[in-house]
Tab-separated table of C-alpha atoms in Angstrom:
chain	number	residue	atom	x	y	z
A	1	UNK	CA	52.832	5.732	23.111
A	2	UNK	CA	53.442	2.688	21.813
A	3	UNK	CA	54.466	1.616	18.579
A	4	UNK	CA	52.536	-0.578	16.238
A	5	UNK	CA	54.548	-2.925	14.204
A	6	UNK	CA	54.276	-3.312	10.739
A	7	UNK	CA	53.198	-7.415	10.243
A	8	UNK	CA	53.398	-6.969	6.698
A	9	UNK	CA	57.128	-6.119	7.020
A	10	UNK	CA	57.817	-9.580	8.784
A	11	UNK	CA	58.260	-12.708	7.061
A	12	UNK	CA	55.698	-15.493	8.945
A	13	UNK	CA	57.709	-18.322	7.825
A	14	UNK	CA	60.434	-17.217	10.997
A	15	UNK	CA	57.719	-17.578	13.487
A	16	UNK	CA	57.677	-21.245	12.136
A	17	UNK	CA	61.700	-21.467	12.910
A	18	UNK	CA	61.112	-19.347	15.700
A	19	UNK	CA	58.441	-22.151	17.088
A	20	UNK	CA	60.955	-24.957	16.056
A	21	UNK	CA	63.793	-23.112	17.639
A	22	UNK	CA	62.541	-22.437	21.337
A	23	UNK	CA	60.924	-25.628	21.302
A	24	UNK	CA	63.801	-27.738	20.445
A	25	UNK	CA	66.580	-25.572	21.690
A	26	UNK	CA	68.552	-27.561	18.701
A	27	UNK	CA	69.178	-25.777	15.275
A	28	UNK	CA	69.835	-29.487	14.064
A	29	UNK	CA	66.618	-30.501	15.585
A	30	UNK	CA	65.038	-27.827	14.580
A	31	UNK	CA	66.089	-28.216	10.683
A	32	UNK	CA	65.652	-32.017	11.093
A	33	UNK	CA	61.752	-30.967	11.687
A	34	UNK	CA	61.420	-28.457	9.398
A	35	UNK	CA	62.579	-30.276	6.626
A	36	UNK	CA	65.117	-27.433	5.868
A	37	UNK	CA	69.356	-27.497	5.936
A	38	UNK	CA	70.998	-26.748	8.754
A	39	UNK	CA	72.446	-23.007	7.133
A	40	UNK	CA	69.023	-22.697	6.584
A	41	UNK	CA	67.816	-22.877	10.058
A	42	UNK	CA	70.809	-20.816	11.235
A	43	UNK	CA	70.179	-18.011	9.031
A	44	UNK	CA	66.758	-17.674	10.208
A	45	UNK	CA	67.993	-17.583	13.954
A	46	UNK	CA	70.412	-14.627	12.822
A	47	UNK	CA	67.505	-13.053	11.556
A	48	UNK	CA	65.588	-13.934	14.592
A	49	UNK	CA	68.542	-12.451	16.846
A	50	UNK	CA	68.739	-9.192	14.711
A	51	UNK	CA	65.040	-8.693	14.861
A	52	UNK	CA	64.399	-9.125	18.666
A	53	UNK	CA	68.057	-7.893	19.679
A	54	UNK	CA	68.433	-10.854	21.977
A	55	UNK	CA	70.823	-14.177	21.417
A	56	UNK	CA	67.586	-16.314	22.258
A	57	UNK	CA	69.763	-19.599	22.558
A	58	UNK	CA	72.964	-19.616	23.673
A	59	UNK	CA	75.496	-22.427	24.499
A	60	UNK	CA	75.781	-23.677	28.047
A	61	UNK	CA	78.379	-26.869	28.112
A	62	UNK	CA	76.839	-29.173	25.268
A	63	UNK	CA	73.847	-27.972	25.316
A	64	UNK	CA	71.630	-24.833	24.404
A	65	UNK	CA	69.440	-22.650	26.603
A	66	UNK	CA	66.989	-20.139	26.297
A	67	UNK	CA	67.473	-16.331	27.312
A	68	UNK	CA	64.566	-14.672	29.404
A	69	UNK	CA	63.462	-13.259	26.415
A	70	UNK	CA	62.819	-16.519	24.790
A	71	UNK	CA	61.316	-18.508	27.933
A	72	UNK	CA	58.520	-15.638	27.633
A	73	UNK	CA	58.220	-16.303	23.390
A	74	UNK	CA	57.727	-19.809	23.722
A	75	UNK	CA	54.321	-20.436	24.733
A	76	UNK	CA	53.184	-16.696	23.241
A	77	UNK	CA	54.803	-17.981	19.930
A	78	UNK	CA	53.243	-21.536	19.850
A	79	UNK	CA	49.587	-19.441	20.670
A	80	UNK	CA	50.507	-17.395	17.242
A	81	UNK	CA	51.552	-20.231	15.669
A	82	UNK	CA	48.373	-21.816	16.088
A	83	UNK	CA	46.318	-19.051	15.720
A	84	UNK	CA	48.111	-18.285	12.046
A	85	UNK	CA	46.856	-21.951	11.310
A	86	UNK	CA	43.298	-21.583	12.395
A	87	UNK	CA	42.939	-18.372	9.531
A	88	UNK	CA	44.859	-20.237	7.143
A	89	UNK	CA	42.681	-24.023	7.185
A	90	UNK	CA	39.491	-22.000	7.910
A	91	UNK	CA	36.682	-23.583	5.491
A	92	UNK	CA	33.688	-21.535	4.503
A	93	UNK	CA	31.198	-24.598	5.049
A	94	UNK	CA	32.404	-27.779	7.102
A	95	UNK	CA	32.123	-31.660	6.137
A	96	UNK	CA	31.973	-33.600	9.806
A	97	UNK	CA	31.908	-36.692	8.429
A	98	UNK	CA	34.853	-36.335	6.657
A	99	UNK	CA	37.125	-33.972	8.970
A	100	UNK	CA	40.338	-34.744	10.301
A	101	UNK	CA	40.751	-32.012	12.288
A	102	UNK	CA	42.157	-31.966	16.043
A	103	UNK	CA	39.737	-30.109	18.137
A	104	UNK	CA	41.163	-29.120	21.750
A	105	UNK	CA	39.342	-28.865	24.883
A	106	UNK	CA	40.957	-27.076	28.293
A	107	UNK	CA	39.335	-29.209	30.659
A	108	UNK	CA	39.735	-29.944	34.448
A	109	UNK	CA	39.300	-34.064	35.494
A	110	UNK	CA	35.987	-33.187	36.642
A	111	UNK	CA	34.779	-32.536	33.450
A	112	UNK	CA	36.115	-35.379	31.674
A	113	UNK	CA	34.774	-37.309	34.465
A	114	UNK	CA	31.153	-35.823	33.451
A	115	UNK	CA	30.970	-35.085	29.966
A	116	UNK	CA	33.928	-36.249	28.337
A	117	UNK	CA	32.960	-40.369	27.306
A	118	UNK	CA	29.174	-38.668	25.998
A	119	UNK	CA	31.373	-36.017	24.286
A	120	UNK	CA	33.994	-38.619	22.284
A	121	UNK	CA	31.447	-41.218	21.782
A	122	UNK	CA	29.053	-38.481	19.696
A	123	UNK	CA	32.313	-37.052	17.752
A	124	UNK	CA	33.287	-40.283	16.628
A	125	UNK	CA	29.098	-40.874	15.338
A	126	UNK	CA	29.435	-37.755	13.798
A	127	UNK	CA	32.981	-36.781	12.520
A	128	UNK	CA	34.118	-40.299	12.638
A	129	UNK	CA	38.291	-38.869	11.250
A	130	UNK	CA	38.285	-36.330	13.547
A	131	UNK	CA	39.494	-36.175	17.319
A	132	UNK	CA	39.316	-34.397	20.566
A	133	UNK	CA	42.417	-33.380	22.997
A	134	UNK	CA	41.654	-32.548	26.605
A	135	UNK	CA	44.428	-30.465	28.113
A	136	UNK	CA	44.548	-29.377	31.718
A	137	UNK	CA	43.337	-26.565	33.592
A	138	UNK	CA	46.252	-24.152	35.388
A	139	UNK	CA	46.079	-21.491	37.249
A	140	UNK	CA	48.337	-19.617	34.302
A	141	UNK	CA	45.829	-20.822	31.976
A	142	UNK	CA	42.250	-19.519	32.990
A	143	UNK	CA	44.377	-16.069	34.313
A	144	UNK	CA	45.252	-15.965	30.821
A	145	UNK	CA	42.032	-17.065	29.339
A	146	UNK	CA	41.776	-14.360	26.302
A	147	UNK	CA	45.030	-15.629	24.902
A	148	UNK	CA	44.924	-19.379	26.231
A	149	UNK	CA	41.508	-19.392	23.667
A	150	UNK	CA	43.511	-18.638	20.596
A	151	UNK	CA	45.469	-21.534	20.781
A	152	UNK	CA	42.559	-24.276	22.017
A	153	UNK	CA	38.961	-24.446	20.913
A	154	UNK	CA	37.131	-24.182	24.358
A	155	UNK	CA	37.522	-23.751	27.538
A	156	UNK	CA	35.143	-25.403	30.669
A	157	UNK	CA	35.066	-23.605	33.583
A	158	UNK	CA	32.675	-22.671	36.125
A	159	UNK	CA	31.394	-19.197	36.621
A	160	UNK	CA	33.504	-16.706	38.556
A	161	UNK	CA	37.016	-17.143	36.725
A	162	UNK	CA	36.236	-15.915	33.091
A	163	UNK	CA	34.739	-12.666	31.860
A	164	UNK	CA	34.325	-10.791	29.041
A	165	UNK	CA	34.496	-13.790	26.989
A	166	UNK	CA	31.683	-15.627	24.709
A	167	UNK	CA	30.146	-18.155	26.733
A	168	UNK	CA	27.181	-20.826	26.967
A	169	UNK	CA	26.327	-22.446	30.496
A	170	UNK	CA	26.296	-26.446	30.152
A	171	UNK	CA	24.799	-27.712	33.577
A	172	UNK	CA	24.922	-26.950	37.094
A	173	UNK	CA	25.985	-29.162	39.560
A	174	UNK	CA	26.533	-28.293	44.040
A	175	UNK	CA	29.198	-28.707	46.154
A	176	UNK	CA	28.935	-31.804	49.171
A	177	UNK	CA	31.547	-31.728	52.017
A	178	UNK	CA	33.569	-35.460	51.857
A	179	UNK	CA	34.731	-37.478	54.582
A	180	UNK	CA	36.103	-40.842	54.904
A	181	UNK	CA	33.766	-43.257	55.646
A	182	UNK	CA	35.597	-43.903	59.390
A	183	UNK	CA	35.724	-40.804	60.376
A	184	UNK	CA	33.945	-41.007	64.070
A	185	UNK	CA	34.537	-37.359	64.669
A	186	UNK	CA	31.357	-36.942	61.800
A	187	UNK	CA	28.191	-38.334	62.649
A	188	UNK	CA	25.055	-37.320	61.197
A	189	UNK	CA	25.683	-33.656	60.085
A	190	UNK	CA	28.686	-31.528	59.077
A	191	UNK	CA	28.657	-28.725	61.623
A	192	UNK	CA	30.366	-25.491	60.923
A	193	UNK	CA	32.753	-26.393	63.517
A	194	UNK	CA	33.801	-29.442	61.655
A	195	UNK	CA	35.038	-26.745	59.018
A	196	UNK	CA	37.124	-24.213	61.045
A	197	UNK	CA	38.872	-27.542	63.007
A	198	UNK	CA	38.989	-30.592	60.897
A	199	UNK	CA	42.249	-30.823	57.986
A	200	UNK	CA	41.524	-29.848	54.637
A	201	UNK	CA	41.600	-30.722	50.780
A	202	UNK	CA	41.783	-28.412	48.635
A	203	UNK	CA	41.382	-28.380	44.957
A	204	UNK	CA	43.788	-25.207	43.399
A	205	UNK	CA	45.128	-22.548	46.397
A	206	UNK	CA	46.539	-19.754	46.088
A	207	UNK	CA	45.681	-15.862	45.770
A	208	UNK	CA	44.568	-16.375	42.357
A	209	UNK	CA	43.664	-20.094	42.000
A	210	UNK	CA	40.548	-21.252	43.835
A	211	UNK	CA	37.478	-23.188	43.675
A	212	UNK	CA	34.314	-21.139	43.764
A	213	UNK	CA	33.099	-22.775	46.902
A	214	UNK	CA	36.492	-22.222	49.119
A	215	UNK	CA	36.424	-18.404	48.218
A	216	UNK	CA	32.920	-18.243	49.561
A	217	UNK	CA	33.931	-20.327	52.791
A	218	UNK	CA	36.438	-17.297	53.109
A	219	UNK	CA	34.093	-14.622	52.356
A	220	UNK	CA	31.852	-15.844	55.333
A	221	UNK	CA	35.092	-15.934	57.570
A	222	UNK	CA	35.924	-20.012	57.110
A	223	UNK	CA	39.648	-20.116	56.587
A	224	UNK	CA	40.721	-23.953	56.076
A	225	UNK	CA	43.003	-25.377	57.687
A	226	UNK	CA	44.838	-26.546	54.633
A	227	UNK	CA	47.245	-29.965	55.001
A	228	UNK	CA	47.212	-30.610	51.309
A	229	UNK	CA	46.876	-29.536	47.858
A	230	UNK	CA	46.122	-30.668	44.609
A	231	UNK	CA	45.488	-30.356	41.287
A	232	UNK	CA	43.390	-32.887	40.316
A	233	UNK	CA	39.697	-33.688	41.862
A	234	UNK	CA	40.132	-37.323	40.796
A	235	UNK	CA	42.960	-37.561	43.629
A	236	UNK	CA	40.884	-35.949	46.672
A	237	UNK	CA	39.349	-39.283	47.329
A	238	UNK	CA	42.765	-41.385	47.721
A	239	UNK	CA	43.524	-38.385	50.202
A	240	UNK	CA	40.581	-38.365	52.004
A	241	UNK	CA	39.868	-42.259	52.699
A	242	UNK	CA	40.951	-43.074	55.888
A	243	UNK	CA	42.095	-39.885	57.541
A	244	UNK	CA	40.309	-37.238	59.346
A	245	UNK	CA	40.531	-34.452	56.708
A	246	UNK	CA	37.289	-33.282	54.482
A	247	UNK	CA	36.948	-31.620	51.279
A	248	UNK	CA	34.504	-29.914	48.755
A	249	UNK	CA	33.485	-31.648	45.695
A	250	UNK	CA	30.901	-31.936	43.250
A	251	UNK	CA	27.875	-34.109	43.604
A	252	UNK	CA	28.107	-35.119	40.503
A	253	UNK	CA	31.821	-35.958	40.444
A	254	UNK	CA	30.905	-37.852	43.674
A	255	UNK	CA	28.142	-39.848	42.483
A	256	UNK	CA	30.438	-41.093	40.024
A	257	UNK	CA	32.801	-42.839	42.250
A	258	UNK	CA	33.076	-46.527	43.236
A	259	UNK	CA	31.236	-47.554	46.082
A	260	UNK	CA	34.054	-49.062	48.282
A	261	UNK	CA	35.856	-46.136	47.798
A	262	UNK	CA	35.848	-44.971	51.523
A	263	UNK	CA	34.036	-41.594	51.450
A	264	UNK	CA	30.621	-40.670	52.615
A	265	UNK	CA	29.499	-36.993	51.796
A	266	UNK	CA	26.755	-34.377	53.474
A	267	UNK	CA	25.564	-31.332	52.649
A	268	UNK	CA	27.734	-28.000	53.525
A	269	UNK	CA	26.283	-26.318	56.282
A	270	UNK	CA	26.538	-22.683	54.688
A	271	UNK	CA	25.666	-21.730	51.106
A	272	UNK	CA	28.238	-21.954	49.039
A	273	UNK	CA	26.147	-21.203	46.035
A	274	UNK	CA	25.854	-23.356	42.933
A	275	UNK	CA	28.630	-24.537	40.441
A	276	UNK	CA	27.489	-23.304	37.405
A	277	UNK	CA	29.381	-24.856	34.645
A	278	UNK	CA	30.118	-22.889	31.201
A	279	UNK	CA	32.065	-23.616	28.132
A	280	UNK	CA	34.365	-19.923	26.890
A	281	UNK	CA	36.274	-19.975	23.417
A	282	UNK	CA	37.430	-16.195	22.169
A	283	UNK	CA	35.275	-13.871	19.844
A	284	UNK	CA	37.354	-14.716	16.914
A	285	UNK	CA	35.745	-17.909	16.559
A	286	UNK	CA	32.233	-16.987	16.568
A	287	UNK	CA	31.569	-17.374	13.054
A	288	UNK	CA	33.748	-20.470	12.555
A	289	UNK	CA	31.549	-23.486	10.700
A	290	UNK	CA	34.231	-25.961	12.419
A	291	UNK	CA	33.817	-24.097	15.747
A	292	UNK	CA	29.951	-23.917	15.672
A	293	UNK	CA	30.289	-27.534	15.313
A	294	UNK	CA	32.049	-28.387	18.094
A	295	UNK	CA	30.059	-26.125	20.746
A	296	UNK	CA	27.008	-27.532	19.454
A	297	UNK	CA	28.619	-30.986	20.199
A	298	UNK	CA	29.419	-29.556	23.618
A	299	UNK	CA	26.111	-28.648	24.625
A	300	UNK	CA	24.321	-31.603	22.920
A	301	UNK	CA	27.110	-34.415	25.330
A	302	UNK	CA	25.922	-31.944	28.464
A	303	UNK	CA	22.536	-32.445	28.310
A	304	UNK	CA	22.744	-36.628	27.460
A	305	UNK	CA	25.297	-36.605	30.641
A	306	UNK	CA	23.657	-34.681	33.132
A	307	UNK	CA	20.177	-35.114	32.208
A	308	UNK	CA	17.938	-36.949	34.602
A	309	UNK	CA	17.011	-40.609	33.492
């Protein structure tokens, strides 16, 4: 059985060194940010060491480096970090027009792309001080969602990657096979032959990291013939225009592109089903005035951007 540690036995201010420490991988860094003497800092590592039982930086040439051990702490530690901050600058009741708080988004291009302009342009009517930060999608980050959430406000992502997580859906958009606009091998239709033959696009691959729509091509026995990948549904265009490879991406997405960008799109030829998009944040934050805020923000730039005229 495990053993539960005691918190209240821990001073919190080392997680702050800790942070400092494994991000820097400088004690005189480290102290320089902190504000704090260079003994200080060093102490605190010693503490740090004795607690974990691990060196957690040691000297290589002129430089430091982090142990196994510490790789692993530094994201979970910058995810407490944060989360210590949320409890600590909670406000029973919150002021938007005078906030100055940082709210962060986990967001794929696509998103941005749809909601994000409607999204800044009705933070800055109503909480004028305060700011959004999008940060990408990974495959380590939606596998991870639970603890991703603690240190970001929401996440958007389509159904089929999150569960057991408070959610809202936003919009819905479907998937459209591209081409480039030369492509004489496509005429009139995309035929399921075009998708067992033709080179792919794909957006995330990997056992764990897929769109929606490829894992259902799969599931009906339509293995791609993958020649590249990327991580970014803004670049499938550029590699798409002017070769003979295809791809899956959103209408909406689509729809949004320049005219002479070189693609022409049809409808898939199976069912891939529909994207539904959702927004996810974790349960802690249910109750949060700030939070409540933001989601209703969310949902309010979704419906102005996706709504028909």
């Amino acid at each position: 059985m495990r053993e539960i540690f005691n918190v209240a036995s821990l001073d919190l201010n080392l997680l702050v060194s800790l942070d400092a420490l494994l991000q820097n991988r400088s004690v005189t860094k480290s102290a320089q940010q902190l504000g704090l003497s260079q003994p200080a800092l060093s102490a605190a590592l010693a503490r740090l060491r004795r607690h974990f039982g691990d060196e957690l930086l040691y000297r290589a040439g002129n430089e430091y480096r982090l142990t196994p051990l510490a790789a692993d702490l530094r994201s979970r530690t910058r995810l407490a970090l944060d989360g210590v901050e949320r409890v600590f600058s909670a406000q029973p009741d919150f002021d938007a027009a005078g906030s100055t708080r940082e709210f962060s988004l986990i967001v794929s291009d696509y998103n941005i792309s749809v909601i994000g302009d409607t999204l800044a342009t009705l933070m800055s009517e109503t909480a004028p001080s305060a700011r959004l930060r999008f940060a990408p999608t990974s495959p380590d980050v939606v596998a991870q969602a639970d603890k991703s959430l603690l240190g970001a406000d929401l996440m958007l992502m389509p159904h089929g990657f999150v569960t057991d997580l408070p959610h809202r859906d936003l919009y819905t958009d479907r998937w459209v096979i591209v081409f480039a606009s030369d492509n004489t091998e496509i005429e009139d239709e995309i035929t399921d032959l075009h998708l067992r033959t033709l080179p792919w696009v794909l957006v995330y691959h990997g056992q764990t990291a897929s769109t929606p729509a490829a894992r259902h091509l799969r599931q009906m026995g339509i293995e791609p013939t993958v020649q590249v990948i990327t991580e970014s549904f803004l670049t499938v265009p550029s590699l798409i225009a002017g070769s003979r490879r295809i791809a899956l991406l959103q209408e909406r997405l689509v729809n949004l592109l320049p005219l002479n960008v070189g693609l022409r799109n049809l409808p898939c030829p199976v069912d891939v089903g529909p994207l539904v998009e959702a927004m996810w944040w974790h349960p802690v934050y249910d109750r949060d005035p700030e939070h409540a805020f933001l989601r209703n923000l969310v949902v309010r730039a979704a419906v102005l951007a996706t709504e028909a005229p």
